[in-house]
Amino acid sequence: MKFRVERDVLAEAVSWTARSLSPRPPVPVLAGLLIKAEGGSLSLASFDYEISARLEIAADVLEEGTILVSGRLLADICRSLPSAPVEVATDGSKVTLTCRNSRFNLATMPEGEYPELPKLPAVSGVVDGDAFAQAVSQVIIAASRDDTLPILTGVRMEIEDDLITLLATDRYRLALREVSWKPSTPGISTSALVKAKTLNEVAKTLGGAGDLNIALSDDSELIGFESGGRRTTSLLVDGDYPKIRSLFPDKTPIHATVQTSVLVEAVRRVSLVAERNTPVRLAFTEGQVTLDAGTGEDAQASEAIEATLDGDDITVAFNPHYLSEGLGAFSSPYVRFSFTSPPKPAVISAQDDASGEDREDYRYLLMPVRLPNQ
Amino acid sequence: MSRDQVSQRVEHAECRILHIDMDAFYVSVELLDHPHLRGVPVVVGSPSGRSVVLSASYEARRFGVRSAMPMSIAMRRCPTAVILPPHHRRYSEVSREVMRIFRSVTPEVEQLSVDEAFLDIGGSMRRLGGPREIGEQIRAEIQSTLGITASVGAATTKFVAKIASTRAKPDGLLLIPGDQTVAYLHTLPVSALWGVGAKTQEVLARIGISTVEDVAHTPVPTLRKLLGSSGEHVHHLAWGRDPRRVVVARPEKSIGAEETFSRDIDDSDVLRRELLRLAHRTATRLRASGHRAGGVALKLRYADFTTLTRSKKLDEPVDSANALYGAATALLTALGDRPMAVRLIGLRAESLETGGDGSTQLTIDRRDDNWRIAERALDDVNRKFGDAGVMPAGLLRPKGRQRVDGETHQGAEEMSTGTPAATPPAGYSRRPADPSGPLPDRAVTDPRTARE
């Protein structure tokens, strides 16, 4: 095998494919990148039994063939090469990589032992990459990072016809985001649980190239994403996701609207005195919300900002971290808080002006901290 | 008066550290209630073959019975021994009295366990006399007010005092004067040094080191090569150097409980049920001491005695058994398939924090909050009526097979009648790998009463 390709193209391709290599591969060959030179193109693939990644780039193929080399080492090498054409050629059981005056000899692994990559299921539909990436970034903040609760480390994708709903929760908050797409089969109704980490990678690395194809296998074991010649598959998380949609209250008699950036800043300041696990309190009254944190002999802080309140006065307390993470996911000028009563969940949604209606495509439900007197 | 003047008056004033240890503490306390057993081999522990000896009388020790030895071996070595089940509450009472006596001598008391402590008597000598006098006074007071005996070691450092009390046992006092410390240490086998266990002994024996004196005359770099960073420490000890002071306040770092099964357990349901029991025991202690746990650790000892611990941080500090149980079972599930049956299981609440402002982060699962309320109610009931035996139904056993204290479940089949109908968790399961299984976490105090 022998091929020639520009360093920048190769480095980008190798680093994307090597991204999904496991740091502790279950079998040695899975530490490798499978490189196949065929026709006028080069395909690179990686697999760790859970996630597979594959892409094709154009290359000057002088001799067709397939090799398996250490992905991590190849990525490190490509990253540090000068910007010039790279020539890769097999030489017995070794592979030689040359770029200007640099020359590397790498050991190859038996490609015959490399497992077959899962096939990308038939495409189920197409979503706009940017819209999907934004939606993912808004829900994954609520996904659990606790690996001992595997189900909650996933993001649930519920697909109903032309609407995908993404849901995530770590038991303290819950994010729901709707994004429209073009299904291949009208009226499709299905769901999948994808690891938040995987989905985040997909959004970051495949979201920027226009259309993003989503492929769900019929046996609902696998999900695939494809965009711009890159495809990745991932096993789905196994298990029953909690029925969390019902946690959004039907009726919320109390609404408060606050300017997003002003509130974000105020929360950031006031929570400086909220030591680990102490809440920040929000007291909504007519025309304003007063934030305060800290109790007793500890440091205390308070700040009042303008707010529009519709309903009874209400005081709620939140973990400052969960609150600011949620607020940070809103790009709208205003946010609306919807309440039923203090120890019940509060819902935050986007609003374009101080007195309009809120948008319901993204909702962030926040479980409050119950204060001693509540 | 300066310390120099005190030393002039008091003999061996340099030996300001006392290590005091009750002799066969559990047995001695039991003998107060069973005086007719004096002079007979007595062992405290559960009669089941799988538990370990908690304490053995000196008569039993003559047959080779030792603490922490499996009961089955103890019974083989000394078949005539009388076996008494433990009464931990009683031991705690006596222990409190013992510590009260220590504190009447000096406030500088570092309690090591239920029956031993270090005392720094540097400030008490002018009032009460030298280390020997003080040691004898304490021994006499324990004997006369509590009816049990204690042994005292007096030395210039903690670790030598500890060696001395061990050598003084039973019912004795040994003072090792400062100028004789090194000479005395050098008569001892290397195992007398703190931190030198079987493994270290083996390593040292390989290059012919078997006594403390050998260690003392081995260059530090050699020891460091053999023992790593502890090499230097061991060398210091061999020369009687131990800078550790008596530390009075030892804030609790963790609270936990563990259980050795009466036979090795494969069944995950049985392990989870035991975790539930340990979680309740631990959470009750957490709440009683006003702590919340920021982390949970699971400990497993397999049939071949290999032991592993796994711990996790919690998002929010907790003091509810349900939360501890959830975290511990998650750790158990995360271990995956176990290579062999489990001999011992333990649960610890770690990263303890006190106080807080009394506020509670709620979760989307309202049962979490209900549990907390139910468990507080359980504390109140048990406080009011003594340990009324209010417990989760998952831990109930059929009548006539009440649990002997210290002994554990015999197997899953016995438990089934006590477990309520399987209640699939509403919403999500904490055990995704086994969502069909029953969660043995229903309390007898109906949680519905706590629900809004």
PDB file of N, CA, C and O in Angstrom, chain A residues 157-209:
ATOM      1  N   MET A 157     -34.026  10.452  22.959  1.00  0.00           N
ATOM      2  CA  MET A 157     -34.533  11.071  21.727  1.00  0.00           C
ATOM      3  C   MET A 157     -35.877  10.451  21.446  1.00  0.00           C
ATOM      4  O   MET A 157     -35.967   9.248  21.222  1.00  0.00           O
ATOM      5  N   GLU A 158     -36.908  11.263  21.480  1.00  0.00           N
ATOM      6  CA  GLU A 158     -38.233  10.758  21.131  1.00  0.00           C
ATOM      7  C   GLU A 158     -38.591  11.332  19.771  1.00  0.00           C
ATOM      8  O   GLU A 158     -38.572  12.550  19.587  1.00  0.00           O
ATOM      9  N   ILE A 159     -38.898  10.448  18.859  1.00  0.00           N
ATOM     10  CA  ILE A 159     -39.186  10.908  17.502  1.00  0.00           C
ATOM     11  C   ILE A 159     -40.658  10.659  17.188  1.00  0.00           C
ATOM     12  O   ILE A 159     -41.147   9.536  17.285  1.00  0.00           O
ATOM     13  N   GLU A 160     -41.369  11.733  16.891  1.00  0.00           N
ATOM     14  CA  GLU A 160     -42.773  11.632  16.469  1.00  0.00           C
ATOM     15  C   GLU A 160     -42.913  12.415  15.175  1.00  0.00           C
ATOM     16  O   GLU A 160     -42.867  13.639  15.180  1.00  0.00           O
ATOM     17  N   ASP A 161     -43.045  11.676  14.088  1.00  0.00           N
ATOM     18  CA  ASP A 161     -43.169  12.301  12.770  1.00  0.00           C
ATOM     19  C   ASP A 161     -42.034  13.306  12.519  1.00  0.00           C
ATOM     20  O   ASP A 161     -40.870  12.908  12.507  1.00  0.00           O
ATOM     21  N   ASP A 162     -42.360  14.591  12.378  1.00  0.00           N
ATOM     22  CA  ASP A 162     -41.297  15.529  12.009  1.00  0.00           C
ATOM     23  C   ASP A 162     -40.722  16.276  13.210  1.00  0.00           C
ATOM     24  O   ASP A 162     -40.146  17.350  13.081  1.00  0.00           O
ATOM     25  N   LEU A 163     -40.883  15.698  14.396  1.00  0.00           N
ATOM     26  CA  LEU A 163     -40.378  16.365  15.589  1.00  0.00           C
ATOM     27  C   LEU A 163     -39.497  15.405  16.414  1.00  0.00           C
ATOM     28  O   LEU A 163     -39.893  14.275  16.713  1.00  0.00           O
ATOM     29  N   ILE A 164     -38.308  15.870  16.714  1.00  0.00           N
ATOM     30  CA  ILE A 164     -37.454  15.119  17.638  1.00  0.00           C
ATOM     31  C   ILE A 164     -37.487  15.852  18.970  1.00  0.00           C
ATOM     32  O   ILE A 164     -37.288  17.070  19.020  1.00  0.00           O
ATOM     33  N   THR A 165     -37.749  15.121  20.055  1.00  0.00           N
ATOM     34  CA  THR A 165     -37.682  15.720  21.382  1.00  0.00           C
ATOM     35  C   THR A 165     -36.497  15.105  22.116  1.00  0.00           C
ATOM     36  O   THR A 165     -36.397  13.884  22.220  1.00  0.00           O
ATOM     37  N   LEU A 166     -35.610  15.957  22.600  1.00  0.00           N
ATOM     38  CA  LEU A 166     -34.467  15.491  23.378  1.00  0.00           C
ATOM     39  C   LEU A 166     -34.762  15.743  24.853  1.00  0.00           C
ATOM     40  O   LEU A 166     -35.223  16.824  25.226  1.00  0.00           O
ATOM     41  N   LEU A 167     -34.493  14.740  25.689  1.00  0.00           N
ATOM     42  CA  LEU A 167     -34.761  14.847  27.122  1.00  0.00           C
ATOM     43  C   LEU A 167     -33.550  14.368  27.909  1.00  0.00           C
ATOM     44  O   LEU A 167     -32.933  13.365  27.537  1.00  0.00           O
ATOM     45  N   ALA A 168     -33.229  15.066  28.984  1.00  0.00           N
ATOM     46  CA  ALA A 168     -32.147  14.605  29.849  1.00  0.00           C
ATOM     47  C   ALA A 168     -32.426  15.040  31.274  1.00  0.00           C
ATOM     48  O   ALA A 168     -33.036  16.093  31.501  1.00  0.00           O
ATOM     49  N   THR A 169     -32.005  14.219  32.229  1.00  0.00           N
ATOM     50  CA  THR A 169     -32.168  14.584  33.636  1.00  0.00           C
ATOM     51  C   THR A 169     -31.088  13.927  34.472  1.00  0.00           C
ATOM     52  O   THR A 169     -30.613  12.843  34.150  1.00  0.00           O
ATOM     53  N   ASP A 170     -30.683  14.597  35.543  1.00  0.00           N
ATOM     54  CA  ASP A 170     -29.800  13.973  36.529  1.00  0.00           C
ATOM     55  C   ASP A 170     -30.525  13.885  37.871  1.00  0.00           C
ATOM     56  O   ASP A 170     -29.917  13.760  38.905  1.00  0.00           O
ATOM     57  N   ARG A 171     -31.834  13.958  37.839  1.00  0.00           N
ATOM     58  CA  ARG A 171     -32.725  13.865  38.989  1.00  0.00           C
ATOM     59  C   ARG A 171     -32.903  15.223  39.688  1.00  0.00           C
ATOM     60  O   ARG A 171     -33.806  15.377  40.480  1.00  0.00           O
ATOM     61  N   TYR A 172     -32.018  16.183  39.424  1.00  0.00           N
ATOM     62  CA  TYR A 172     -32.162  17.486  40.062  1.00  0.00           C
ATOM     63  C   TYR A 172     -32.729  18.530  39.107  1.00  0.00           C
ATOM     64  O   TYR A 172     -33.272  19.528  39.513  1.00  0.00           O
ATOM     65  N   ARG A 173     -32.520  18.295  37.825  1.00  0.00           N
ATOM     66  CA  ARG A 173     -33.116  19.155  36.820  1.00  0.00           C
ATOM     67  C   ARG A 173     -33.406  18.297  35.599  1.00  0.00           C
ATOM     68  O   ARG A 173     -32.922  17.160  35.510  1.00  0.00           O
ATOM     69  N   LEU A 174     -34.119  18.882  34.685  1.00  0.00           N
ATOM     70  CA  LEU A 174     -34.578  18.122  33.542  1.00  0.00           C
ATOM     71  C   LEU A 174     -34.652  19.107  32.392  1.00  0.00           C
ATOM     72  O   LEU A 174     -35.176  20.209  32.539  1.00  0.00           O
ATOM     73  N   ALA A 175     -34.079  18.712  31.258  1.00  0.00           N
ATOM     74  CA  ALA A 175     -34.134  19.612  30.113  1.00  0.00           C
ATOM     75  C   ALA A 175     -34.893  18.930  28.985  1.00  0.00           C
ATOM     76  O   ALA A 175     -34.728  17.730  28.746  1.00  0.00           O
ATOM     77  N   LEU A 176     -35.737  19.688  28.314  1.00  0.00           N
ATOM     78  CA  LEU A 176     -36.509  19.167  27.186  1.00  0.00           C
ATOM     79  C   LEU A 176     -36.349  20.134  26.032  1.00  0.00           C
ATOM     80  O   LEU A 176     -36.525  21.347  26.193  1.00  0.00           O
ATOM     81  N   ARG A 177     -35.979  19.591  24.864  1.00  0.00           N
ATOM     82  CA  ARG A 177     -35.791  20.460  23.705  1.00  0.00           C
ATOM     83  C   ARG A 177     -36.395  19.793  22.483  1.00  0.00           C
ATOM     84  O   ARG A 177     -36.162  18.608  22.231  1.00  0.00           O
ATOM     85  N   GLU A 178     -37.175  20.547  21.754  1.00  0.00           N
ATOM     86  CA  GLU A 178     -37.784  20.024  20.538  1.00  0.00           C
ATOM     87  C   GLU A 178     -37.058  20.600  19.339  1.00  0.00           C
ATOM     88  O   GLU A 178     -36.703  21.786  19.320  1.00  0.00           O
ATOM     89  N   VAL A 179     -36.831  19.753  18.347  1.00  0.00           N
ATOM     90  CA  VAL A 179     -36.181  20.216  17.122  1.00  0.00           C
ATOM     91  C   VAL A 179     -36.850  19.476  15.955  1.00  0.00           C
ATOM     92  O   VAL A 179     -37.170  18.291  16.064  1.00  0.00           O
ATOM     93  N   SER A 180     -37.133  20.219  14.888  1.00  0.00           N
ATOM     94  CA  SER A 180     -37.842  19.547  13.790  1.00  0.00           C
ATOM     95  C   SER A 180     -36.841  18.949  12.810  1.00  0.00           C
ATOM     96  O   SER A 180     -35.691  19.390  12.719  1.00  0.00           O
ATOM     97  N   TRP A 181     -37.282  17.919  12.104  1.00  0.00           N
ATOM     98  CA  TRP A 181     -36.432  17.247  11.136  1.00  0.00           C
ATOM     99  C   TRP A 181     -37.280  16.719  10.003  1.00  0.00           C
ATOM    100  O   TRP A 181     -38.515  16.824  10.049  1.00  0.00           O
ATOM    101  N   LYS A 182     -36.614  16.152   9.006  1.00  0.00           N
ATOM    102  CA  LYS A 182     -37.348  15.592   7.876  1.00  0.00           C
ATOM    103  C   LYS A 182     -37.207  14.074   7.908  1.00  0.00           C
ATOM    104  O   LYS A 182     -36.154  13.538   7.541  1.00  0.00           O
ATOM    105  N   PRO A 183     -38.225  13.372   8.408  1.00  0.00           N
ATOM    106  CA  PRO A 183     -38.115  11.917   8.472  1.00  0.00           C
ATOM    107  C   PRO A 183     -38.246  11.299   7.077  1.00  0.00           C
ATOM    108  O   PRO A 183     -38.950  11.835   6.226  1.00  0.00           O
ATOM    109  N   SER A 184     -37.560  10.171   6.839  1.00  0.00           N
ATOM    110  CA  SER A 184     -37.694   9.474   5.557  1.00  0.00           C
ATOM    111  C   SER A 184     -39.071   8.834   5.459  1.00  0.00           C
ATOM    112  O   SER A 184     -39.645   8.758   4.389  1.00  0.00           O
ATOM    113  N   THR A 185     -39.565   8.349   6.609  1.00  0.00           N
ATOM    114  CA  THR A 185     -40.888   7.756   6.642  1.00  0.00           C
ATOM    115  C   THR A 185     -41.814   8.693   7.394  1.00  0.00           C
ATOM    116  O   THR A 185     -41.633   8.881   8.596  1.00  0.00           O
ATOM    117  N   PRO A 186     -42.787   9.282   6.715  1.00  0.00           N
ATOM    118  CA  PRO A 186     -43.704  10.156   7.441  1.00  0.00           C
ATOM    119  C   PRO A 186     -44.442   9.367   8.515  1.00  0.00           C
ATOM    120  O   PRO A 186     -44.746   8.185   8.318  1.00  0.00           O
ATOM    121  N   GLY A 187     -44.700  10.011   9.643  1.00  0.00           N
ATOM    122  CA  GLY A 187     -45.454   9.346  10.711  1.00  0.00           C
ATOM    123  C   GLY A 187     -44.602   8.435  11.573  1.00  0.00           C
ATOM    124  O   GLY A 187     -45.133   7.704  12.413  1.00  0.00           O
ATOM    125  N   ILE A 188     -43.300   8.492  11.418  1.00  0.00           N
ATOM    126  CA  ILE A 188     -42.407   7.636  12.214  1.00  0.00           C
ATOM    127  C   ILE A 188     -42.610   7.920  13.709  1.00  0.00           C
ATOM    128  O   ILE A 188     -42.854   9.066  14.120  1.00  0.00           O
ATOM    129  N   SER A 189     -42.566   6.872  14.515  1.00  0.00           N
ATOM    130  CA  SER A 189     -42.701   7.039  15.961  1.00  0.00           C
ATOM    131  C   SER A 189     -41.745   6.074  16.640  1.00  0.00           C
ATOM    132  O   SER A 189     -41.945   4.863  16.609  1.00  0.00           O
ATOM    133  N   THR A 190     -40.682   6.622  17.201  1.00  0.00           N
ATOM    134  CA  THR A 190     -39.692   5.743  17.827  1.00  0.00           C
ATOM    135  C   THR A 190     -38.924   6.534  18.882  1.00  0.00           C
ATOM    136  O   THR A 190     -39.146   7.735  19.072  1.00  0.00           O
ATOM    137  N   SER A 191     -38.056   5.846  19.587  1.00  0.00           N
ATOM    138  CA  SER A 191     -37.240   6.542  20.577  1.00  0.00           C
ATOM    139  C   SER A 191     -35.911   5.831  20.728  1.00  0.00           C
ATOM    140  O   SER A 191     -35.770   4.666  20.363  1.00  0.00           O
ATOM    141  N   ALA A 192     -34.922   6.553  21.257  1.00  0.00           N
ATOM    142  CA  ALA A 192     -33.590   5.988  21.443  1.00  0.00           C
ATOM    143  C   ALA A 192     -32.943   6.681  22.630  1.00  0.00           C
ATOM    144  O   ALA A 192     -33.219   7.844  22.910  1.00  0.00           O
ATOM    145  N   LEU A 193     -32.098   5.926  23.332  1.00  0.00           N
ATOM    146  CA  LEU A 193     -31.375   6.511  24.458  1.00  0.00           C
ATOM    147  C   LEU A 193     -29.892   6.501  24.098  1.00  0.00           C
ATOM    148  O   LEU A 193     -29.277   5.440  23.957  1.00  0.00           O
ATOM    149  N   VAL A 194     -29.322   7.695  23.920  1.00  0.00           N
ATOM    150  CA  VAL A 194     -27.941   7.829  23.459  1.00  0.00           C
ATOM    151  C   VAL A 194     -27.118   8.454  24.572  1.00  0.00           C
ATOM    152  O   VAL A 194     -27.563   9.411  25.224  1.00  0.00           O
ATOM    153  N   LYS A 195     -25.912   7.928  24.774  1.00  0.00           N
ATOM    154  CA  LYS A 195     -25.045   8.517  25.791  1.00  0.00           C
ATOM    155  C   LYS A 195     -24.843  10.007  25.517  1.00  0.00           C
ATOM    156  O   LYS A 195     -24.529  10.397  24.387  1.00  0.00           O
ATOM    157  N   ALA A 196     -24.966  10.822  26.559  1.00  0.00           N
ATOM    158  CA  ALA A 196     -24.830  12.267  26.391  1.00  0.00           C
ATOM    159  C   ALA A 196     -23.464  12.621  25.811  1.00  0.00           C
ATOM    160  O   ALA A 196     -23.337  13.509  24.970  1.00  0.00           O
ATOM    161  N   LYS A 197     -22.442  11.872  26.259  1.00  0.00           N
ATOM    162  CA  LYS A 197     -21.088  12.156  25.790  1.00  0.00           C
ATOM    163  C   LYS A 197     -20.976  11.941  24.277  1.00  0.00           C
ATOM    164  O   LYS A 197     -20.375  12.742  23.557  1.00  0.00           O
ATOM    165  N   THR A 198     -21.560  10.840  23.816  1.00  0.00           N
ATOM    166  CA  THR A 198     -21.517  10.523  22.388  1.00  0.00           C
ATOM    167  C   THR A 198     -22.255  11.578  21.581  1.00  0.00           C
ATOM    168  O   THR A 198     -21.782  12.062  20.550  1.00  0.00           O
ATOM    169  N   LEU A 199     -23.420  11.935  22.078  1.00  0.00           N
ATOM    170  CA  LEU A 199     -24.243  12.897  21.362  1.00  0.00           C
ATOM    171  C   LEU A 199     -23.536  14.256  21.275  1.00  0.00           C
ATOM    172  O   LEU A 199     -23.602  14.952  20.259  1.00  0.00           O
ATOM    173  N   ASN A 200     -22.838  14.589  22.336  1.00  0.00           N
ATOM    174  CA  ASN A 200     -22.098  15.839  22.367  1.00  0.00           C
ATOM    175  C   ASN A 200     -20.991  15.844  21.306  1.00  0.00           C
ATOM    176  O   ASN A 200     -20.807  16.830  20.585  1.00  0.00           O
ATOM    177  N   GLU A 201     -20.286  14.729  21.202  1.00  0.00           N
ATOM    178  CA  GLU A 201     -19.245  14.593  20.179  1.00  0.00           C
ATOM    179  C   GLU A 201     -19.832  14.743  18.784  1.00  0.00           C
ATOM    180  O   GLU A 201     -19.280  15.441  17.935  1.00  0.00           O
ATOM    181  N   VAL A 202     -20.951  14.065  18.580  1.00  0.00           N
ATOM    182  CA  VAL A 202     -21.611  14.113  17.282  1.00  0.00           C
ATOM    183  C   VAL A 202     -21.976  15.561  16.950  1.00  0.00           C
ATOM    184  O   VAL A 202     -21.702  16.061  15.857  1.00  0.00           O
ATOM    185  N   ALA A 203     -22.581  16.240  17.931  1.00  0.00           N
ATOM    186  CA  ALA A 203     -23.022  17.607  17.696  1.00  0.00           C
ATOM    187  C   ALA A 203     -21.832  18.503  17.366  1.00  0.00           C
ATOM    188  O   ALA A 203     -21.887  19.343  16.474  1.00  0.00           O
ATOM    189  N   LYS A 204     -20.732  18.288  18.076  1.00  0.00           N
ATOM    190  CA  LYS A 204     -19.577  19.159  17.891  1.00  0.00           C
ATOM    191  C   LYS A 204     -18.858  18.889  16.573  1.00  0.00           C
ATOM    192  O   LYS A 204     -18.370  19.802  15.931  1.00  0.00           O
ATOM    193  N   THR A 205     -18.726  17.595  16.225  1.00  0.00           N
ATOM    194  CA  THR A 205     -17.880  17.282  15.071  1.00  0.00           C
ATOM    195  C   THR A 205     -18.662  17.080  13.782  1.00  0.00           C
ATOM    196  O   THR A 205     -18.092  17.149  12.710  1.00  0.00           O
ATOM    197  N   LEU A 206     -19.949  16.810  13.864  1.00  0.00           N
ATOM    198  CA  LEU A 206     -20.723  16.600  12.642  1.00  0.00           C
ATOM    199  C   LEU A 206     -21.776  17.680  12.428  1.00  0.00           C
ATOM    200  O   LEU A 206     -22.420  17.726  11.383  1.00  0.00           O
ATOM    201  N   GLY A 207     -21.966  18.533  13.453  1.00  0.00           N
ATOM    202  CA  GLY A 207     -23.056  19.494  13.376  1.00  0.00           C
ATOM    203  C   GLY A 207     -22.795  20.648  12.419  1.00  0.00           C
ATOM    204  O   GLY A 207     -23.729  21.323  11.987  1.00  0.00           O
ATOM    205  N   GLY A 208     -21.534  20.869  12.095  1.00  0.00           N
ATOM    206  CA  GLY A 208     -21.208  22.071  11.331  1.00  0.00           C
ATOM    207  C   GLY A 208     -21.223  21.897   9.817  1.00  0.00           C
ATOM    208  O   GLY A 208     -20.843  22.803   9.087  1.00  0.00           O
ATOM    209  N   ALA A 209     -21.648  20.708   9.349  1.00  0.00           N
ATOM    210  CA  ALA A 209     -21.521  20.449   7.906  1.00  0.00           C
ATOM    211  C   ALA A 209     -22.878  20.321   7.222  1.00  0.00           C
ATOM    212  O   ALA A 209     -23.100  19.440   6.412  1.00  0.00           O
TER     213      ALA A 209
END
